[in-house]
Amino acid sequence: MLQKLQRIISEFFVTRKIERKLQLLVSNIHKSISCDACSIFLVDEQNRQLVLMATEGFYQEAVGVVRLPLNNSLSGLVVKRAEPISLDDCSQHPAYYYVSETGEEAFHGYIGVPVIHNRNVLAVLTLHQKAKACFDVDSETFLITIASQIADNLAHARISQDLDDILNADVPRGAFHPIAGLPGAPGMAIGTSCVMYVPTDIKAIPDRKITDIDAEIKQFESAVKNVKQDIAELKIKLAETVPDDELALFDAYLLMLDSQSLLGETVSHIREGQWGQAALRDTLQDYAAQFESMDDSYLRERGSDVLDLGRRILRYLREDNEKDRVLPDRVILVGELLTPANLTQVPIEKLVGVISRHGSRTSHLAIFARAMGIPAVMGAELIPIRKMDGCKLVVDGYKGDVYVNPADEVQQRYQRLIDDEARLTTKLQELAGLPAQTEDGHRVTVFLTSGLTADINPEKISQADGIGLYRTELPFMERERFPSENEQCEIYRRILELCAPRPVHLRTLDIGGDKALSYFPIVEENPFLGWRGIRITLDHPEIFLVQIRAMLRANSGLNNLHILLPMISNVAELNDALALIHRVYGELLEEGEEVVMPKVGVMIEVPSAVYMAESLAKRVDYFSIGSNDLTQYLLAVDRNNARVAGLYDALHPAVLKAIYQVVQAGHTYNKPVGICGEMAGDPAAALLLVGMGLDSLSMSASSLLRVKWVLRHFSRNRTRQILDDVLKLEDAELIRAHMNHVLELAGMGVLLGAGD
Ligand code: PEP
Ligand code: MG
């Protein structure tokens, strides 16, 4: 049974056209289960109907014609209840809806199973049999298993088909409906998509339409010629050391490169208007599928030879394409799982938006996008990336929506919202030189959070009280080896100088989790619960010591350095880290360097640190609450996982209570408590944090003036009252709604996102 199931699912996945996919599915199920008819109906939400999309057993003419009302049919009831219904005689059920076109009067036994994606019923799979009997439990569970496995793929296929309809329509038309993702970084943008993909991943190559077909064919032929030449040269080079029968393999490669199926098929895809890379992708994928289905292992091996040759051709094509590529003026980066480093691959003045199929609001990509003021949509799992290169897009980072080829009305509406927002930003510039303080003059320290040199400049720094968190990971991520002590020293010096005399909180290396170094791979089942942050650097003191040396030397004569230790989960880690810092300090003094001992703080971002806050407070100079991780660990919600992103909310009462407890513990020992997680830049959360008595808030430059604006409208006492009210609420959603109401009443509803 398992084998049958796997075959049905894998055929469903590899078939591209939705009609063919569904027909194959019902035919395969019909073959595998004893039944007289198997069909699939798709939900048409707009018309409140179920459309028969494919059948094996009903009359074929009914496909695409038969539509069942959602509120008055058996399969409609399956949708409503979102659970299977099994009957021995469907015609006797009160919800039975007879249609003559299918020939269903011949059938009695019935099962309908919903296909559910993200809590939405997309389709209903049905089985019918002539006998007046229920289907057995095995058939029912088989159908349920299939329905659960095809749901994601079906959701993708539907969006992809809609997009095809829009892109290939005879009369150009635009999308009125968005593809939903998750809010990543606030803001809205209109631009043109540039798909980023891993060059070695053939299936990730996006479609791209071309107009000069002859030039594209010429480019492809020249790439093939280059590969042939490389192989011929390699053969000559190896002729003396490799036996003749193995050298014959090179001749086989040369023959393959001449083969009509590889060349001819690719050229014919190009003639359909596809660029060379995607044309070759389609040829190679067809090949791979054919070879994979072969039983003979020798022949299967030949499949990987073809893929290898394909990759070689692609390398040449890519080189040519990169040379010729002209980026649009307003680039929206699109990719599977973009990384912060991708943001630096497009000139900053051209980059207006980011869309990542995976990840969520607190993934580091989103955090960096926010720091740069670039709207981002994360976890847009349904976007058909391959079809999206060079498309006009609207990105709504407040709602997490993406419009591909938006209709004129949509575009105009967004243009208006973008203009309104630009006006607000200009208006808020009045606050740039003013301190962040409550209506009654209580001063709150506001810091910038940074990590890219591109996201800070003297103007931004002048609006803040310093840098509250500098993530040192990025200089490490951008390189192909660990940066040397001197290289690090230079980077840190630049930042310390730029800010002096304002304080800069340099965090020690916090890799692991979703921040990987290409030259220091960490493979773990549970990276966020694994080797991360201080755990790595204490295990590798050579990395830690070099970094601390670089920080202390960079601080010479400036004295605005604060060191921040990430991911501390117990006192021993803190003691060890402090001992190493003191050791470096002593050694540098011995070496005659003019260094001072900086203030050292600890990040409170692991639940154990909340409960150990008093013990930690005794040992350090200050606390900085890392609410991104603290929320993830308290709520057991992976901050990178779009599927559970709905459960991730820093306004969860448990998170607020934990933060409050940390503030009280820190203050008991007279240690300042700041926050450097993303919630500090959320105007609603900022009010609550000030109510709790936090001493500093560290946020991205794009949030700074908004937070100043809000704080200046509320008195200190009012923030305490709001906090008291909120702490009585037991649910994050209620708290969010309450805070939205508070902001709206204060006339600041505009901060809640796009205005519609
Ligand atoms: C945090 O966890 O809140 C934090 C600021 O650190 P990072 O987002 O880099 O993990
Ligand atoms: Mg963290």
PDB file of N, CA and C in Angstrom, residues 49-118:
ATOM      1  N   GLN A  49     -19.132  27.471  -5.061  1.00  0.00           N
ATOM      2  CA  GLN A  49     -19.435  26.205  -5.747  1.00  0.00           C
ATOM      3  C   GLN A  49     -18.249  25.251  -5.660  1.00  0.00           C
ATOM      4  N   LEU A  50     -18.544  23.984  -5.995  1.00  0.00           N
ATOM      5  CA  LEU A  50     -17.480  22.989  -6.167  1.00  0.00           C
ATOM      6  C   LEU A  50     -17.478  22.598  -7.641  1.00  0.00           C
ATOM      7  N   VAL A  51     -16.296  22.661  -8.274  1.00  0.00           N
ATOM      8  CA  VAL A  51     -16.235  22.374  -9.707  1.00  0.00           C
ATOM      9  C   VAL A  51     -15.623  20.992  -9.914  1.00  0.00           C
ATOM     10  N   LEU A  52     -16.271  20.159 -10.691  1.00  0.00           N
ATOM     11  CA  LEU A  52     -15.706  18.836 -10.984  1.00  0.00           C
ATOM     12  C   LEU A  52     -14.506  19.034 -11.910  1.00  0.00           C
ATOM     13  N   MET A  53     -13.309  18.674 -11.439  1.00  0.00           N
ATOM     14  CA  MET A  53     -12.099  18.927 -12.222  1.00  0.00           C
ATOM     15  C   MET A  53     -11.580  17.683 -12.921  1.00  0.00           C
ATOM     16  N   ALA A  54     -11.832  16.505 -12.346  1.00  0.00           N
ATOM     17  CA  ALA A  54     -11.332  15.273 -12.981  1.00  0.00           C
ATOM     18  C   ALA A  54     -12.121  14.100 -12.413  1.00  0.00           C
ATOM     19  N   THR A  55     -12.307  13.086 -13.237  1.00  0.00           N
ATOM     20  CA  THR A  55     -13.037  11.912 -12.762  1.00  0.00           C
ATOM     21  C   THR A  55     -12.590  10.655 -13.498  1.00  0.00           C
ATOM     22  N   GLU A  56     -12.703   9.551 -12.823  1.00  0.00           N
ATOM     23  CA  GLU A  56     -12.544   8.248 -13.466  1.00  0.00           C
ATOM     24  C   GLU A  56     -13.764   7.467 -13.008  1.00  0.00           C
ATOM     25  N   GLY A  57     -14.735   7.316 -13.870  1.00  0.00           N
ATOM     26  CA  GLY A  57     -15.937   6.588 -13.461  1.00  0.00           C
ATOM     27  C   GLY A  57     -17.217   7.354 -13.750  1.00  0.00           C
ATOM     28  N   PHE A  58     -17.197   8.681 -13.567  1.00  0.00           N
ATOM     29  CA  PHE A  58     -18.326   9.507 -14.015  1.00  0.00           C
ATOM     30  C   PHE A  58     -18.132   9.764 -15.512  1.00  0.00           C
ATOM     31  N   TYR A  59     -19.168  10.347 -16.159  1.00  0.00           N
ATOM     32  CA  TYR A  59     -19.003  10.703 -17.578  1.00  0.00           C
ATOM     33  C   TYR A  59     -17.954  11.813 -17.707  1.00  0.00           C
ATOM     34  N   GLN A  60     -17.029  11.613 -18.668  1.00  0.00           N
ATOM     35  CA  GLN A  60     -15.954  12.607 -18.846  1.00  0.00           C
ATOM     36  C   GLN A  60     -16.488  13.986 -19.238  1.00  0.00           C
ATOM     37  N   GLU A  61     -17.644  13.978 -19.949  1.00  0.00           N
ATOM     38  CA  GLU A  61     -18.176  15.278 -20.433  1.00  0.00           C
ATOM     39  C   GLU A  61     -18.554  16.199 -19.260  1.00  0.00           C
ATOM     40  N   ALA A  62     -18.704  15.576 -18.099  1.00  0.00           N
ATOM     41  CA  ALA A  62     -19.123  16.384 -16.940  1.00  0.00           C
ATOM     42  C   ALA A  62     -17.982  17.237 -16.386  1.00  0.00           C
ATOM     43  N   VAL A  63     -16.731  16.878 -16.759  1.00  0.00           N
ATOM     44  CA  VAL A  63     -15.565  17.583 -16.204  1.00  0.00           C
ATOM     45  C   VAL A  63     -15.592  19.058 -16.618  1.00  0.00           C
ATOM     46  N   GLY A  64     -15.431  19.935 -15.643  1.00  0.00           N
ATOM     47  CA  GLY A  64     -15.421  21.380 -15.909  1.00  0.00           C
ATOM     48  C   GLY A  64     -16.819  21.955 -16.072  1.00  0.00           C
ATOM     49  N   VAL A  65     -17.818  21.072 -16.193  1.00  0.00           N
ATOM     50  CA  VAL A  65     -19.182  21.556 -16.424  1.00  0.00           C
ATOM     51  C   VAL A  65     -19.992  21.480 -15.123  1.00  0.00           C
ATOM     52  N   VAL A  66     -19.853  20.342 -14.449  1.00  0.00           N
ATOM     53  CA  VAL A  66     -20.671  20.158 -13.249  1.00  0.00           C
ATOM     54  C   VAL A  66     -20.165  21.027 -12.100  1.00  0.00           C
ATOM     55  N   ARG A  67     -21.086  21.773 -11.532  1.00  0.00           N
ATOM     56  CA  ARG A  67     -20.765  22.644 -10.398  1.00  0.00           C
ATOM     57  C   ARG A  67     -21.788  22.381  -9.298  1.00  0.00           C
ATOM     58  N   LEU A  68     -21.312  22.022  -8.119  1.00  0.00           N
ATOM     59  CA  LEU A  68     -22.216  21.735  -7.009  1.00  0.00           C
ATOM     60  C   LEU A  68     -22.274  22.951  -6.092  1.00  0.00           C
ATOM     61  N   PRO A  69     -23.468  23.282  -5.607  1.00  0.00           N
ATOM     62  CA  PRO A  69     -23.518  24.421  -4.672  1.00  0.00           C
ATOM     63  C   PRO A  69     -22.827  24.048  -3.354  1.00  0.00           C
ATOM     64  N   LEU A  70     -22.042  24.959  -2.842  1.00  0.00           N
ATOM     65  CA  LEU A  70     -21.310  24.656  -1.602  1.00  0.00           C
ATOM     66  C   LEU A  70     -22.255  24.471  -0.415  1.00  0.00           C
ATOM     67  N   ASN A  71     -23.375  25.208  -0.440  1.00  0.00           N
ATOM     68  CA  ASN A  71     -24.246  25.150   0.745  1.00  0.00           C
ATOM     69  C   ASN A  71     -25.352  24.106   0.617  1.00  0.00           C
ATOM     70  N   ASN A  72     -25.344  23.320  -0.484  1.00  0.00           N
ATOM     71  CA  ASN A  72     -26.456  22.400  -0.650  1.00  0.00           C
ATOM     72  C   ASN A  72     -26.032  21.172  -1.449  1.00  0.00           C
ATOM     73  N   SER A  73     -25.011  20.491  -0.984  1.00  0.00           N
ATOM     74  CA  SER A  73     -24.583  19.252  -1.640  1.00  0.00           C
ATOM     75  C   SER A  73     -23.770  18.463  -0.623  1.00  0.00           C
ATOM     76  N   LEU A  74     -23.629  17.184  -0.895  1.00  0.00           N
ATOM     77  CA  LEU A  74     -22.889  16.335   0.046  1.00  0.00           C
ATOM     78  C   LEU A  74     -21.430  16.760   0.153  1.00  0.00           C
ATOM     79  N   SER A  75     -20.835  16.980  -1.040  1.00  0.00           N
ATOM     80  CA  SER A  75     -19.422  17.382  -1.003  1.00  0.00           C
ATOM     81  C   SER A  75     -19.280  18.771  -0.398  1.00  0.00           C
ATOM     82  N   GLY A  76     -20.321  19.607  -0.583  1.00  0.00           N
ATOM     83  CA  GLY A  76     -20.332  20.923   0.072  1.00  0.00           C
ATOM     84  C   GLY A  76     -20.319  20.755   1.592  1.00  0.00           C
ATOM     85  N   LEU A  77     -21.008  19.723   2.075  1.00  0.00           N
ATOM     86  CA  LEU A  77     -21.033  19.458   3.517  1.00  0.00           C
ATOM     87  C   LEU A  77     -19.649  19.029   4.016  1.00  0.00           C
ATOM     88  N   VAL A  78     -18.934  18.285   3.151  1.00  0.00           N
ATOM     89  CA  VAL A  78     -17.555  17.890   3.508  1.00  0.00           C
ATOM     90  C   VAL A  78     -16.710  19.163   3.694  1.00  0.00           C
ATOM     91  N   VAL A  79     -16.927  20.149   2.794  1.00  0.00           N
ATOM     92  CA  VAL A  79     -16.173  21.406   2.894  1.00  0.00           C
ATOM     93  C   VAL A  79     -16.553  22.124   4.190  1.00  0.00           C
ATOM     94  N   LYS A  80     -17.856  22.195   4.450  1.00  0.00           N
ATOM     95  CA  LYS A  80     -18.324  22.944   5.620  1.00  0.00           C
ATOM     96  C   LYS A  80     -17.788  22.320   6.917  1.00  0.00           C
ATOM     97  N   ARG A  81     -17.887  20.981   6.979  1.00  0.00           N
ATOM     98  CA  ARG A  81     -17.447  20.336   8.226  1.00  0.00           C
ATOM     99  C   ARG A  81     -15.928  20.150   8.286  1.00  0.00           C
ATOM    100  N   ALA A  82     -15.284  20.240   7.119  1.00  0.00           N
ATOM    101  CA  ALA A  82     -13.833  19.999   7.025  1.00  0.00           C
ATOM    102  C   ALA A  82     -13.474  18.638   7.608  1.00  0.00           C
ATOM    103  N   GLU A  83     -14.324  17.660   7.318  1.00  0.00           N
ATOM    104  CA  GLU A  83     -14.012  16.285   7.742  1.00  0.00           C
ATOM    105  C   GLU A  83     -14.663  15.303   6.769  1.00  0.00           C
ATOM    106  N   PRO A  84     -14.157  14.060   6.721  1.00  0.00           N
ATOM    107  CA  PRO A  84     -14.691  13.094   5.755  1.00  0.00           C
ATOM    108  C   PRO A  84     -16.136  12.715   6.080  1.00  0.00           C
ATOM    109  N   ILE A  85     -16.877  12.377   5.031  1.00  0.00           N
ATOM    110  CA  ILE A  85     -18.233  11.839   5.226  1.00  0.00           C
ATOM    111  C   ILE A  85     -18.296  10.516   4.456  1.00  0.00           C
ATOM    112  N   SER A  86     -18.763   9.485   5.124  1.00  0.00           N
ATOM    113  CA  SER A  86     -18.846   8.167   4.486  1.00  0.00           C
ATOM    114  C   SER A  86     -20.289   7.675   4.608  1.00  0.00           C
ATOM    115  N   LEU A  87     -20.894   7.225   3.482  1.00  0.00           N
ATOM    116  CA  LEU A  87     -22.308   6.816   3.490  1.00  0.00           C
ATOM    117  C   LEU A  87     -22.485   5.527   2.693  1.00  0.00           C
ATOM    118  N   ASP A  88     -23.481   4.722   3.074  1.00  0.00           N
ATOM    119  CA  ASP A  88     -23.735   3.513   2.278  1.00  0.00           C
ATOM    120  C   ASP A  88     -24.631   3.823   1.086  1.00  0.00           C
ATOM    121  N   ASP A  89     -25.453   4.904   1.222  1.00  0.00           N
ATOM    122  CA  ASP A  89     -26.282   5.281   0.069  1.00  0.00           C
ATOM    123  C   ASP A  89     -26.439   6.801   0.064  1.00  0.00           C
ATOM    124  N   CYS A  90     -25.638   7.440  -0.778  1.00  0.00           N
ATOM    125  CA  CYS A  90     -25.595   8.907  -0.729  1.00  0.00           C
ATOM    126  C   CYS A  90     -26.946   9.525  -1.119  1.00  0.00           C
ATOM    127  N   SER A  91     -27.706   8.831  -1.987  1.00  0.00           N
ATOM    128  CA  SER A  91     -28.940   9.450  -2.488  1.00  0.00           C
ATOM    129  C   SER A  91     -29.973   9.633  -1.368  1.00  0.00           C
ATOM    130  N   GLN A  92     -29.763   8.924  -0.242  1.00  0.00           N
ATOM    131  CA  GLN A  92     -30.727   9.034   0.859  1.00  0.00           C
ATOM    132  C   GLN A  92     -30.390  10.179   1.825  1.00  0.00           C
ATOM    133  N   HIS A  93     -29.230  10.770   1.626  1.00  0.00           N
ATOM    134  CA  HIS A  93     -28.814  11.817   2.573  1.00  0.00           C
ATOM    135  C   HIS A  93     -29.542  13.127   2.251  1.00  0.00           C
ATOM    136  N   PRO A  94     -29.981  13.867   3.287  1.00  0.00           N
ATOM    137  CA  PRO A  94     -30.718  15.110   3.003  1.00  0.00           C
ATOM    138  C   PRO A  94     -29.912  16.128   2.186  1.00  0.00           C
ATOM    139  N   ALA A  95     -28.584  16.071   2.265  1.00  0.00           N
ATOM    140  CA  ALA A  95     -27.782  17.069   1.521  1.00  0.00           C
ATOM    141  C   ALA A  95     -27.489  16.601   0.094  1.00  0.00           C
ATOM    142  N   TYR A  96     -27.989  15.440  -0.295  1.00  0.00           N
ATOM    143  CA  TYR A  96     -27.679  14.907  -1.636  1.00  0.00           C
ATOM    144  C   TYR A  96     -28.190  15.872  -2.710  1.00  0.00           C
ATOM    145  N   TYR A  97     -27.352  16.133  -3.690  1.00  0.00           N
ATOM    146  CA  TYR A  97     -27.724  17.058  -4.769  1.00  0.00           C
ATOM    147  C   TYR A  97     -27.527  16.308  -6.080  1.00  0.00           C
ATOM    148  N   TYR A  98     -28.619  16.030  -6.760  1.00  0.00           N
ATOM    149  CA  TYR A  98     -28.518  15.188  -7.952  1.00  0.00           C
ATOM    150  C   TYR A  98     -28.128  16.021  -9.168  1.00  0.00           C
ATOM    151  N   VAL A  99     -27.122  15.512  -9.904  1.00  0.00           N
ATOM    152  CA  VAL A  99     -26.834  16.120 -11.216  1.00  0.00           C
ATOM    153  C   VAL A  99     -26.855  14.999 -12.249  1.00  0.00           C
ATOM    154  N   SER A 100     -27.512  15.259 -13.328  1.00  0.00           N
ATOM    155  CA  SER A 100     -27.687  14.169 -14.301  1.00  0.00           C
ATOM    156  C   SER A 100     -26.427  13.960 -15.157  1.00  0.00           C
ATOM    157  N   GLU A 101     -25.599  15.031 -15.331  1.00  0.00           N
ATOM    158  CA  GLU A 101     -24.481  14.957 -16.289  1.00  0.00           C
ATOM    159  C   GLU A 101     -23.404  13.933 -15.919  1.00  0.00           C
ATOM    160  N   THR A 102     -23.335  13.552 -14.649  1.00  0.00           N
ATOM    161  CA  THR A 102     -22.245  12.653 -14.249  1.00  0.00           C
ATOM    162  C   THR A 102     -22.605  11.180 -14.403  1.00  0.00           C
ATOM    163  N   GLY A 103     -23.876  10.897 -14.443  1.00  0.00           N
ATOM    164  CA  GLY A 103     -24.326   9.492 -14.476  1.00  0.00           C
ATOM    165  C   GLY A 103     -24.296   8.881 -13.102  1.00  0.00           C
ATOM    166  N   GLU A 104     -24.441   9.721 -12.077  1.00  0.00           N
ATOM    167  CA  GLU A 104     -24.221   9.215 -10.725  1.00  0.00           C
ATOM    168  C   GLU A 104     -25.393   8.441 -10.142  1.00  0.00           C
ATOM    169  N   GLU A 105     -26.526   8.388 -10.890  1.00  0.00           N
ATOM    170  CA  GLU A 105     -27.659   7.625 -10.344  1.00  0.00           C
ATOM    171  C   GLU A 105     -27.306   6.154 -10.161  1.00  0.00           C
ATOM    172  N   ALA A 106     -26.226   5.733 -10.869  1.00  0.00           N
ATOM    173  CA  ALA A 106     -25.834   4.323 -10.767  1.00  0.00           C
ATOM    174  C   ALA A 106     -25.103   4.016  -9.451  1.00  0.00           C
ATOM    175  N   PHE A 107     -24.694   5.088  -8.712  1.00  0.00           N
ATOM    176  CA  PHE A 107     -23.818   4.862  -7.552  1.00  0.00           C
ATOM    177  C   PHE A 107     -24.539   5.101  -6.219  1.00  0.00           C
ATOM    178  N   HIS A 108     -24.068   4.365  -5.211  1.00  0.00           N
ATOM    179  CA  HIS A 108     -24.691   4.515  -3.884  1.00  0.00           C
ATOM    180  C   HIS A 108     -23.648   4.789  -2.795  1.00  0.00           C
ATOM    181  N   GLY A 109     -22.707   3.832  -2.621  1.00  0.00           N
ATOM    182  CA  GLY A 109     -21.686   4.006  -1.572  1.00  0.00           C
ATOM    183  C   GLY A 109     -20.836   5.246  -1.870  1.00  0.00           C
ATOM    184  N   TYR A 110     -20.523   6.036  -0.833  1.00  0.00           N
ATOM    185  CA  TYR A 110     -19.840   7.333  -1.056  1.00  0.00           C
ATOM    186  C   TYR A 110     -18.862   7.653   0.079  1.00  0.00           C
ATOM    187  N   ILE A 111     -17.714   8.185  -0.302  1.00  0.00           N
ATOM    188  CA  ILE A 111     -16.861   8.871   0.685  1.00  0.00           C
ATOM    189  C   ILE A 111     -16.425  10.182   0.067  1.00  0.00           C
ATOM    190  N   GLY A 112     -16.457  11.229   0.862  1.00  0.00           N
ATOM    191  CA  GLY A 112     -15.885  12.516   0.451  1.00  0.00           C
ATOM    192  C   GLY A 112     -14.849  12.911   1.486  1.00  0.00           C
ATOM    193  N   VAL A 113     -13.648  13.275   1.008  1.00  0.00           N
ATOM    194  CA  VAL A 113     -12.567  13.638   1.925  1.00  0.00           C
ATOM    195  C   VAL A 113     -12.064  15.042   1.562  1.00  0.00           C
ATOM    196  N   PRO A 114     -11.965  15.933   2.542  1.00  0.00           N
ATOM    197  CA  PRO A 114     -11.496  17.291   2.214  1.00  0.00           C
ATOM    198  C   PRO A 114      -9.975  17.342   2.004  1.00  0.00           C
ATOM    199  N   VAL A 115      -9.551  18.214   1.090  1.00  0.00           N
ATOM    200  CA  VAL A 115      -8.116  18.479   0.916  1.00  0.00           C
ATOM    201  C   VAL A 115      -7.887  19.856   1.545  1.00  0.00           C
ATOM    202  N   ILE A 116      -7.130  19.873   2.641  1.00  0.00           N
ATOM    203  CA  ILE A 116      -7.049  21.112   3.440  1.00  0.00           C
ATOM    204  C   ILE A 116      -5.629  21.667   3.470  1.00  0.00           C
ATOM    205  N   HIS A 117      -5.524  22.963   3.159  1.00  0.00           N
ATOM    206  CA  HIS A 117      -4.224  23.637   3.230  1.00  0.00           C
ATOM    207  C   HIS A 117      -4.391  24.855   4.129  1.00  0.00           C
ATOM    208  N   ASN A 118      -3.538  24.958   5.156  1.00  0.00           N
ATOM    209  CA  ASN A 118      -3.624  26.093   6.095  1.00  0.00           C
ATOM    210  C   ASN A 118      -5.043  26.343   6.586  1.00  0.00           C
TER     211      ASN A 118
END
